[in-house]
mmCIF file of N, CA, C and O in Angstrom:
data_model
loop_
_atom_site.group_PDB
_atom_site.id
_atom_site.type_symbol
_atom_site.label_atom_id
_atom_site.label_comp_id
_atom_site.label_asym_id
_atom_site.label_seq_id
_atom_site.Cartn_x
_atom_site.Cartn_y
_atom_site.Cartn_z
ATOM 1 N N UNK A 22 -48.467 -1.184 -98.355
ATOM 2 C CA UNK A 22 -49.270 -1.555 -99.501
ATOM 3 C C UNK A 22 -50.644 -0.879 -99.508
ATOM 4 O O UNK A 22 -51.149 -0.721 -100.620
ATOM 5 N N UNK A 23 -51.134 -0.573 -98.736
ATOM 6 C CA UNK A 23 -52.542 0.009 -98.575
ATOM 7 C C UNK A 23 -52.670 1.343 -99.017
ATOM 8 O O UNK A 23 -53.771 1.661 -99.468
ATOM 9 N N UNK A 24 -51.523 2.429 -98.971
ATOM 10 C CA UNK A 24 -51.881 3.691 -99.866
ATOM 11 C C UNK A 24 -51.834 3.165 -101.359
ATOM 12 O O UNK A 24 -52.391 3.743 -102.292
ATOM 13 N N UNK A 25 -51.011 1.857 -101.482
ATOM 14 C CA UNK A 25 -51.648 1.605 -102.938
ATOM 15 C C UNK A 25 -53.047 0.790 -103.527
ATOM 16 O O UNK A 25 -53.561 0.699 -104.642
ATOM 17 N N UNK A 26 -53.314 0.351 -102.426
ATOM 18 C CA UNK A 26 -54.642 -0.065 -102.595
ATOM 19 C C UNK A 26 -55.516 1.292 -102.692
ATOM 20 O O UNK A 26 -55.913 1.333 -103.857
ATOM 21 N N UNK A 27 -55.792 1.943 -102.286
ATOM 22 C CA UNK A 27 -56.885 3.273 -101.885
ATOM 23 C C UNK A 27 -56.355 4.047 -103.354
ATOM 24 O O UNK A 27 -57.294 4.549 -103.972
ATOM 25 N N UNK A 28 -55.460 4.157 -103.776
ATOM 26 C CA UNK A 28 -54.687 4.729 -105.066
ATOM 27 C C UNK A 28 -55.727 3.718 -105.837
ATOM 28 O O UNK A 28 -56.943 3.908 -105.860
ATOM 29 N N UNK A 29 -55.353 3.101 -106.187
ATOM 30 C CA UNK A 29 -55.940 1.884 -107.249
ATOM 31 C C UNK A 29 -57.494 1.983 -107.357
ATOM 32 O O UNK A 29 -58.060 2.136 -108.439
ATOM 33 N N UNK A 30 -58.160 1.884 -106.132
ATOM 34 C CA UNK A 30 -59.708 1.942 -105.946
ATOM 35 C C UNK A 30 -59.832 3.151 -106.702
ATOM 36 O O UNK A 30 -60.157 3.083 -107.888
ATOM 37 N N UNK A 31 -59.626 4.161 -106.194
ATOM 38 C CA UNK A 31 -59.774 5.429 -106.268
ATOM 39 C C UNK A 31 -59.703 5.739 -107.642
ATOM 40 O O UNK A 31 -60.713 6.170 -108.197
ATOM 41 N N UNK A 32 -58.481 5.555 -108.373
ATOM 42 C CA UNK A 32 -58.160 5.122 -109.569
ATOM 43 C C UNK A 32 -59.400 4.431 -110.577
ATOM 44 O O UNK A 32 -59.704 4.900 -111.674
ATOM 45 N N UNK A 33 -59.837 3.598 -110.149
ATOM 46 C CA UNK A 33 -60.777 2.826 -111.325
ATOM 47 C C UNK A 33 -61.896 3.961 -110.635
ATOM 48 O O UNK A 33 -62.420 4.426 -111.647
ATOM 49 N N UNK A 34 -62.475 4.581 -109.566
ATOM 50 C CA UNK A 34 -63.622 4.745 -109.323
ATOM 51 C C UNK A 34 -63.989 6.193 -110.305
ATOM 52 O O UNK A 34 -64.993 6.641 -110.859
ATOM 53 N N UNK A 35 -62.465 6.628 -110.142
ATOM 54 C CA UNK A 35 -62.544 7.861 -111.219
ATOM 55 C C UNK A 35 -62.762 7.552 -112.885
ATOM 56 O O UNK A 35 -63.518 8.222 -113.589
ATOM 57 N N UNK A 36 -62.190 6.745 -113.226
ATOM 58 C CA UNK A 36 -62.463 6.175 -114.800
ATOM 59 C C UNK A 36 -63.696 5.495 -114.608
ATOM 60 O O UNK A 36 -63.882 5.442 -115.824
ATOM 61 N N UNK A 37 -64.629 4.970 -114.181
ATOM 62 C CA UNK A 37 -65.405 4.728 -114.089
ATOM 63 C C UNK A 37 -66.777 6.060 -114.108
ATOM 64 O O UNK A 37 -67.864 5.972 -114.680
ATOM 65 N N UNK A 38 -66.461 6.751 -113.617
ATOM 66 C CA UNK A 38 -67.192 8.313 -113.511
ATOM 67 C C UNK A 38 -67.065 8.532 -114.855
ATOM 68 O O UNK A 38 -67.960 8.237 -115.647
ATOM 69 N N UNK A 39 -65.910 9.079 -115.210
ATOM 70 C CA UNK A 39 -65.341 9.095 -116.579
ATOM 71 C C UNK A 39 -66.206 8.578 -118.018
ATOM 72 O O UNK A 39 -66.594 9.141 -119.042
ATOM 73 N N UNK A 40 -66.253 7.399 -117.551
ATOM 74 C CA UNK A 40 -67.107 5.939 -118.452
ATOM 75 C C UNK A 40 -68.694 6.502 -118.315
ATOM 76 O O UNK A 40 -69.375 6.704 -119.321
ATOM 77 N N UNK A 41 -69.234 6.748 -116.847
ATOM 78 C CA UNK A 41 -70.359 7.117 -116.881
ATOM 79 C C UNK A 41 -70.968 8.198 -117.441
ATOM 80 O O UNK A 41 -72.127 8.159 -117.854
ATOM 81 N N UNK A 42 -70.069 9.437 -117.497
ATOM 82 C CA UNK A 42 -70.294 10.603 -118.206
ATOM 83 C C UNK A 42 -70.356 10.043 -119.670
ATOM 84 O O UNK A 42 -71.416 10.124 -120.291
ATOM 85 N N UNK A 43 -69.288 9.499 -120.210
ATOM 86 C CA UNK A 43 -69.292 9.176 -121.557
ATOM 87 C C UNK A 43 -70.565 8.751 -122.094
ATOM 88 O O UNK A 43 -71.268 9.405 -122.864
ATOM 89 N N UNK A 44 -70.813 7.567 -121.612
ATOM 90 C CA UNK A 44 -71.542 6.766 -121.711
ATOM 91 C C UNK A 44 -73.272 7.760 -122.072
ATOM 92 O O UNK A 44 -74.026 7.771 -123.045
ATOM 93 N N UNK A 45 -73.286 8.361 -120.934
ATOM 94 C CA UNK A 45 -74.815 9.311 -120.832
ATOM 95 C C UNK A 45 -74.934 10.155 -121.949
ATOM 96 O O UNK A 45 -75.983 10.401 -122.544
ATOM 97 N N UNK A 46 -73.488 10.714 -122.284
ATOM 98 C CA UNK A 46 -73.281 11.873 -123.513
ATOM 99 C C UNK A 46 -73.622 11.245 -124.906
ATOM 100 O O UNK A 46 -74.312 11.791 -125.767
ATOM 101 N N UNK A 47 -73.090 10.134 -124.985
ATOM 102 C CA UNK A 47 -73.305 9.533 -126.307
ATOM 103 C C UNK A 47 -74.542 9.636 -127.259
ATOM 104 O O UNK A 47 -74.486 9.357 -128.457
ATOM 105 N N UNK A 48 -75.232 9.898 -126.858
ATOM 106 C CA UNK A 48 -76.805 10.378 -128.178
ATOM 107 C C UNK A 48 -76.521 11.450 -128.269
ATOM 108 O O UNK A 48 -76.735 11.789 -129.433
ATOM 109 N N UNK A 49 -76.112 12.305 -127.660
ATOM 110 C CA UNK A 49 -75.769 13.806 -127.817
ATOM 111 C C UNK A 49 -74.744 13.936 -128.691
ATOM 112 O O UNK A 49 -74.800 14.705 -129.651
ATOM 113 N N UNK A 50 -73.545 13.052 -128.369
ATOM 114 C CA UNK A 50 -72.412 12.969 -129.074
ATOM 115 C C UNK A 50 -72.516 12.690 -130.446
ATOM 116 O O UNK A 50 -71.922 13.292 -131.341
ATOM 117 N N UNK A 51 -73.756 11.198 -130.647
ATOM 118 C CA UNK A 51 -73.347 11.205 -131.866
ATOM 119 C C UNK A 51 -74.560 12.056 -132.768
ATOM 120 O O UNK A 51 -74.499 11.783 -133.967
ATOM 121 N N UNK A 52 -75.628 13.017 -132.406
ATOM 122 C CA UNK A 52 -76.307 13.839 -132.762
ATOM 123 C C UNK A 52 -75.292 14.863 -133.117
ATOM 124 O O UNK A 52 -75.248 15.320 -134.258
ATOM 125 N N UNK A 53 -74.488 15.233 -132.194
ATOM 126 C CA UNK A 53 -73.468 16.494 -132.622
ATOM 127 C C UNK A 53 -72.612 16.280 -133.998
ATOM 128 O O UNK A 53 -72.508 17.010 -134.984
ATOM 129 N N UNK A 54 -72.010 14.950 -133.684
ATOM 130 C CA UNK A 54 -71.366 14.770 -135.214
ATOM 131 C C UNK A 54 -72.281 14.875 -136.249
ATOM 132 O O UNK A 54 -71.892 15.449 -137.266
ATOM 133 N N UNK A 55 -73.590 14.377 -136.206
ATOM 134 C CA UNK A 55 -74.741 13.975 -137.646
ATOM 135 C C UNK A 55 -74.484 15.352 -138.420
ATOM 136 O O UNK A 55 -74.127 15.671 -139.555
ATOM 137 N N UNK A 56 -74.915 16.142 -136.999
ATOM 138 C CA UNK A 56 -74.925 17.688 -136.963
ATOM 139 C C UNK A 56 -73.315 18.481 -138.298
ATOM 140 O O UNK A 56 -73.196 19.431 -139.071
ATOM 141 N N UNK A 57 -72.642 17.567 -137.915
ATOM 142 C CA UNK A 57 -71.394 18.753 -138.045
ATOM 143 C C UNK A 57 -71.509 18.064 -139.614
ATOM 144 O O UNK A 57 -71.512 18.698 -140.669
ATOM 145 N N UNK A 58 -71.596 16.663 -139.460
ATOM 146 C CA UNK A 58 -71.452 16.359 -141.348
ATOM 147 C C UNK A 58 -72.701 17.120 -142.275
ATOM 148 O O UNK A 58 -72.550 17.748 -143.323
ATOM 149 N N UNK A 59 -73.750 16.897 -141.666
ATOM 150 C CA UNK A 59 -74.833 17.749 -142.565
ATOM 151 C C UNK A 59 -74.133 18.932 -142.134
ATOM 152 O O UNK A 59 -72.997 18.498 -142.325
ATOM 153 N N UNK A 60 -73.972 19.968 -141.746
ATOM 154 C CA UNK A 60 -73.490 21.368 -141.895
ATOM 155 C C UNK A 60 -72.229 21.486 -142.917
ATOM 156 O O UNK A 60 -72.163 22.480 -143.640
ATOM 157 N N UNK A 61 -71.229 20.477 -142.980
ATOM 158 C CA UNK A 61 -70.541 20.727 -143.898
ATOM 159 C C UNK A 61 -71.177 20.859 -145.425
ATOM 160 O O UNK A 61 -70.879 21.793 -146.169
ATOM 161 N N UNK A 62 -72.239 19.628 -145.846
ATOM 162 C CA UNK A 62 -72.563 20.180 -147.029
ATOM 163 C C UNK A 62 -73.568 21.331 -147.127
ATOM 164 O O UNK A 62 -74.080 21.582 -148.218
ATOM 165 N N UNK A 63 -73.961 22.244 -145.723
ATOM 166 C CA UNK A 63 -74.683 23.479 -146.126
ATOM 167 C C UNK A 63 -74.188 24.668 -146.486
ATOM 168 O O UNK A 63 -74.174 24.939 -147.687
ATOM 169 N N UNK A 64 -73.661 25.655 -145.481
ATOM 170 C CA UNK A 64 -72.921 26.874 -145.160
ATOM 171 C C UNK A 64 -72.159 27.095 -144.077
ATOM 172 O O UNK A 64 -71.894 26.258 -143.215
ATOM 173 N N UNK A 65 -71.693 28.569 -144.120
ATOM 174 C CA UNK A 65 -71.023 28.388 -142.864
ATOM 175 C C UNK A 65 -71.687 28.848 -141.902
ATOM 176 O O UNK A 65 -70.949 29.001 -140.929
ATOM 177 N N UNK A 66 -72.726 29.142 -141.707
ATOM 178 C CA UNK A 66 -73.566 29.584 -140.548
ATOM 179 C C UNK A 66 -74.129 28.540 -139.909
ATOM 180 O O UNK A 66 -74.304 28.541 -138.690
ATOM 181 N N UNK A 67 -74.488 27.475 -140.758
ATOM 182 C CA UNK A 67 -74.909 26.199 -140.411
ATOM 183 C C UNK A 67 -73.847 25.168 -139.472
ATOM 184 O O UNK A 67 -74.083 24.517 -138.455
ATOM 185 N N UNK A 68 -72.603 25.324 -140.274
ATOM 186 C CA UNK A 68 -71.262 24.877 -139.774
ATOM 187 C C UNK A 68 -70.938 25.525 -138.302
ATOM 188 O O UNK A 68 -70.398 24.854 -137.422
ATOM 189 N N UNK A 69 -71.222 26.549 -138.166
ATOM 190 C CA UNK A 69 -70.894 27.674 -137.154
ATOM 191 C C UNK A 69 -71.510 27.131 -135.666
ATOM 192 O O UNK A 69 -70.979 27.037 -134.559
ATOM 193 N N UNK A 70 -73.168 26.751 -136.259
ATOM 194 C CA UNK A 70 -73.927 26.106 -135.124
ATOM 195 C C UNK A 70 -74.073 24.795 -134.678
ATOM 196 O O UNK A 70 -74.739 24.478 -133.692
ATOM 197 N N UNK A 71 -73.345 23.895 -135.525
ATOM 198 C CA UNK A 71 -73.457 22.357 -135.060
ATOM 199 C C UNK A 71 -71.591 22.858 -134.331
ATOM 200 O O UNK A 71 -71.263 22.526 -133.192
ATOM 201 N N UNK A 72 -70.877 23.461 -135.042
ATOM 202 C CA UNK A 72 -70.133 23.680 -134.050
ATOM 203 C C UNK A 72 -69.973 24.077 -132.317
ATOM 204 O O UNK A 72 -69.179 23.604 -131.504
ATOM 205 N N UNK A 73 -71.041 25.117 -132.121
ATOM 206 C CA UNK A 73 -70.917 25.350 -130.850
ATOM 207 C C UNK A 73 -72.134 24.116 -130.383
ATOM 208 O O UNK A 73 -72.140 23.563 -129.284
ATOM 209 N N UNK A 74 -72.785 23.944 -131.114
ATOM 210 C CA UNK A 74 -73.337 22.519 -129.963
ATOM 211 C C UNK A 74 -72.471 21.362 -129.902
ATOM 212 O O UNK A 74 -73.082 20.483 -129.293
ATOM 213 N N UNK A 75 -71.342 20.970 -130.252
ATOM 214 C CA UNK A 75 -70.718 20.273 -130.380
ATOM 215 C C UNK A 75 -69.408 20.484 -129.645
ATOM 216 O O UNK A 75 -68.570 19.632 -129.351
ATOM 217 N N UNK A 76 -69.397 21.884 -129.390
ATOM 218 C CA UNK A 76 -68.310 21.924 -127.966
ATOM 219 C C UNK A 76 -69.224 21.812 -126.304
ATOM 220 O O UNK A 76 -68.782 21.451 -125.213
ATOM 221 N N UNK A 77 -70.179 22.134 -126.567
ATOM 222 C CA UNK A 77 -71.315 21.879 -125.688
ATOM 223 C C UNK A 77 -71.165 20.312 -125.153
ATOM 224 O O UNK A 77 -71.047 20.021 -123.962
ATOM 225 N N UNK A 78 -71.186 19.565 -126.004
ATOM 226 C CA UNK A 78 -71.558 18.462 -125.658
ATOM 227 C C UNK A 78 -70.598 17.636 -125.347
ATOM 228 O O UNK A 78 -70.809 16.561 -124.784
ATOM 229 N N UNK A 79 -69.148 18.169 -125.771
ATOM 230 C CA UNK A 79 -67.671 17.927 -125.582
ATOM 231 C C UNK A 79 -68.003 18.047 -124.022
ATOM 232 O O UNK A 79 -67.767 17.112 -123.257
ATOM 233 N N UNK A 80 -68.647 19.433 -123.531
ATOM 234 C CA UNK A 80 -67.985 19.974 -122.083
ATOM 235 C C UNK A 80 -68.977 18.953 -121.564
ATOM 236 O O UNK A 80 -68.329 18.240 -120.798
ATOM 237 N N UNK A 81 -70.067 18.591 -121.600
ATOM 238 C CA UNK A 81 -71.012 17.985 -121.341
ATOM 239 C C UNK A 81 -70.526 16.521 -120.724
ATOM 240 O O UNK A 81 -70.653 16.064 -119.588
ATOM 241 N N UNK A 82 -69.862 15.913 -122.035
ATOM 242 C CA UNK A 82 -69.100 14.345 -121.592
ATOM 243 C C UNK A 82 -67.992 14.446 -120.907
ATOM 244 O O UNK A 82 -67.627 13.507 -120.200
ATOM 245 N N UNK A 83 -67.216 15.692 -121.008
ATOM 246 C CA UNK A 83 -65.898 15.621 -120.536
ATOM 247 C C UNK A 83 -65.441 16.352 -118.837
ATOM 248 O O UNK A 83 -64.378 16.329 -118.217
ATOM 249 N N UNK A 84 -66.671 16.900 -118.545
ATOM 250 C CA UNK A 84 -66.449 18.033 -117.103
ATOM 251 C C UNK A 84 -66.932 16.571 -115.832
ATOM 252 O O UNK A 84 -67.759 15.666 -115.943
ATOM 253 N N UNK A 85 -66.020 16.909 -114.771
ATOM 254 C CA UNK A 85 -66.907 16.542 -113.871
ATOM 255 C C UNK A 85 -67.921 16.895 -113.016
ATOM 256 O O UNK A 85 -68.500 17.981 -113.009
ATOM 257 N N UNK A 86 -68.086 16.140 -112.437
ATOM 258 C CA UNK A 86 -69.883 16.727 -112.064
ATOM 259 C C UNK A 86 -69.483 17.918 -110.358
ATOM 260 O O UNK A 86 -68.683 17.682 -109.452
ATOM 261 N N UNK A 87 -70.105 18.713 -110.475
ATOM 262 C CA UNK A 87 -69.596 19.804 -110.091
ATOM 263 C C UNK A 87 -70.745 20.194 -108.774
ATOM 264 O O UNK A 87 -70.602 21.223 -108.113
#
């Protein structure tokens, strides 16, 4: 039973990391979206740049810490 215990810990300690990244990204996150709806009603150059900050901030919430 104990490699499934250490599985399990291990398990939440990683979604928990997970949660914490999320969690930190979120003003960024939802700045990136504000970003992408005002760019839709501008151009596409405008569109172009809330886009790449918005994969930015994807890699930002979603990478682990390295």
């Amino acid at each position: 039973y104990e490699p499934f215990i250490a599985k399990a810990v291990f398990g939440q300690l990683e979604e928990q990391q997970a949660n914490a990244r999320l969690i930190a990204a979120a003003p960024e996150l939802l700045e990136a979206l504000e970003n992408i709806v005002d760019a839709l009603d501008m151009g596409l150059h405008e569109l172009a740049l809330a886009k790449l900050t918005a994969r930015a901030v994807i890699t930002m919430a979603t990478e682990e810490a390295k």
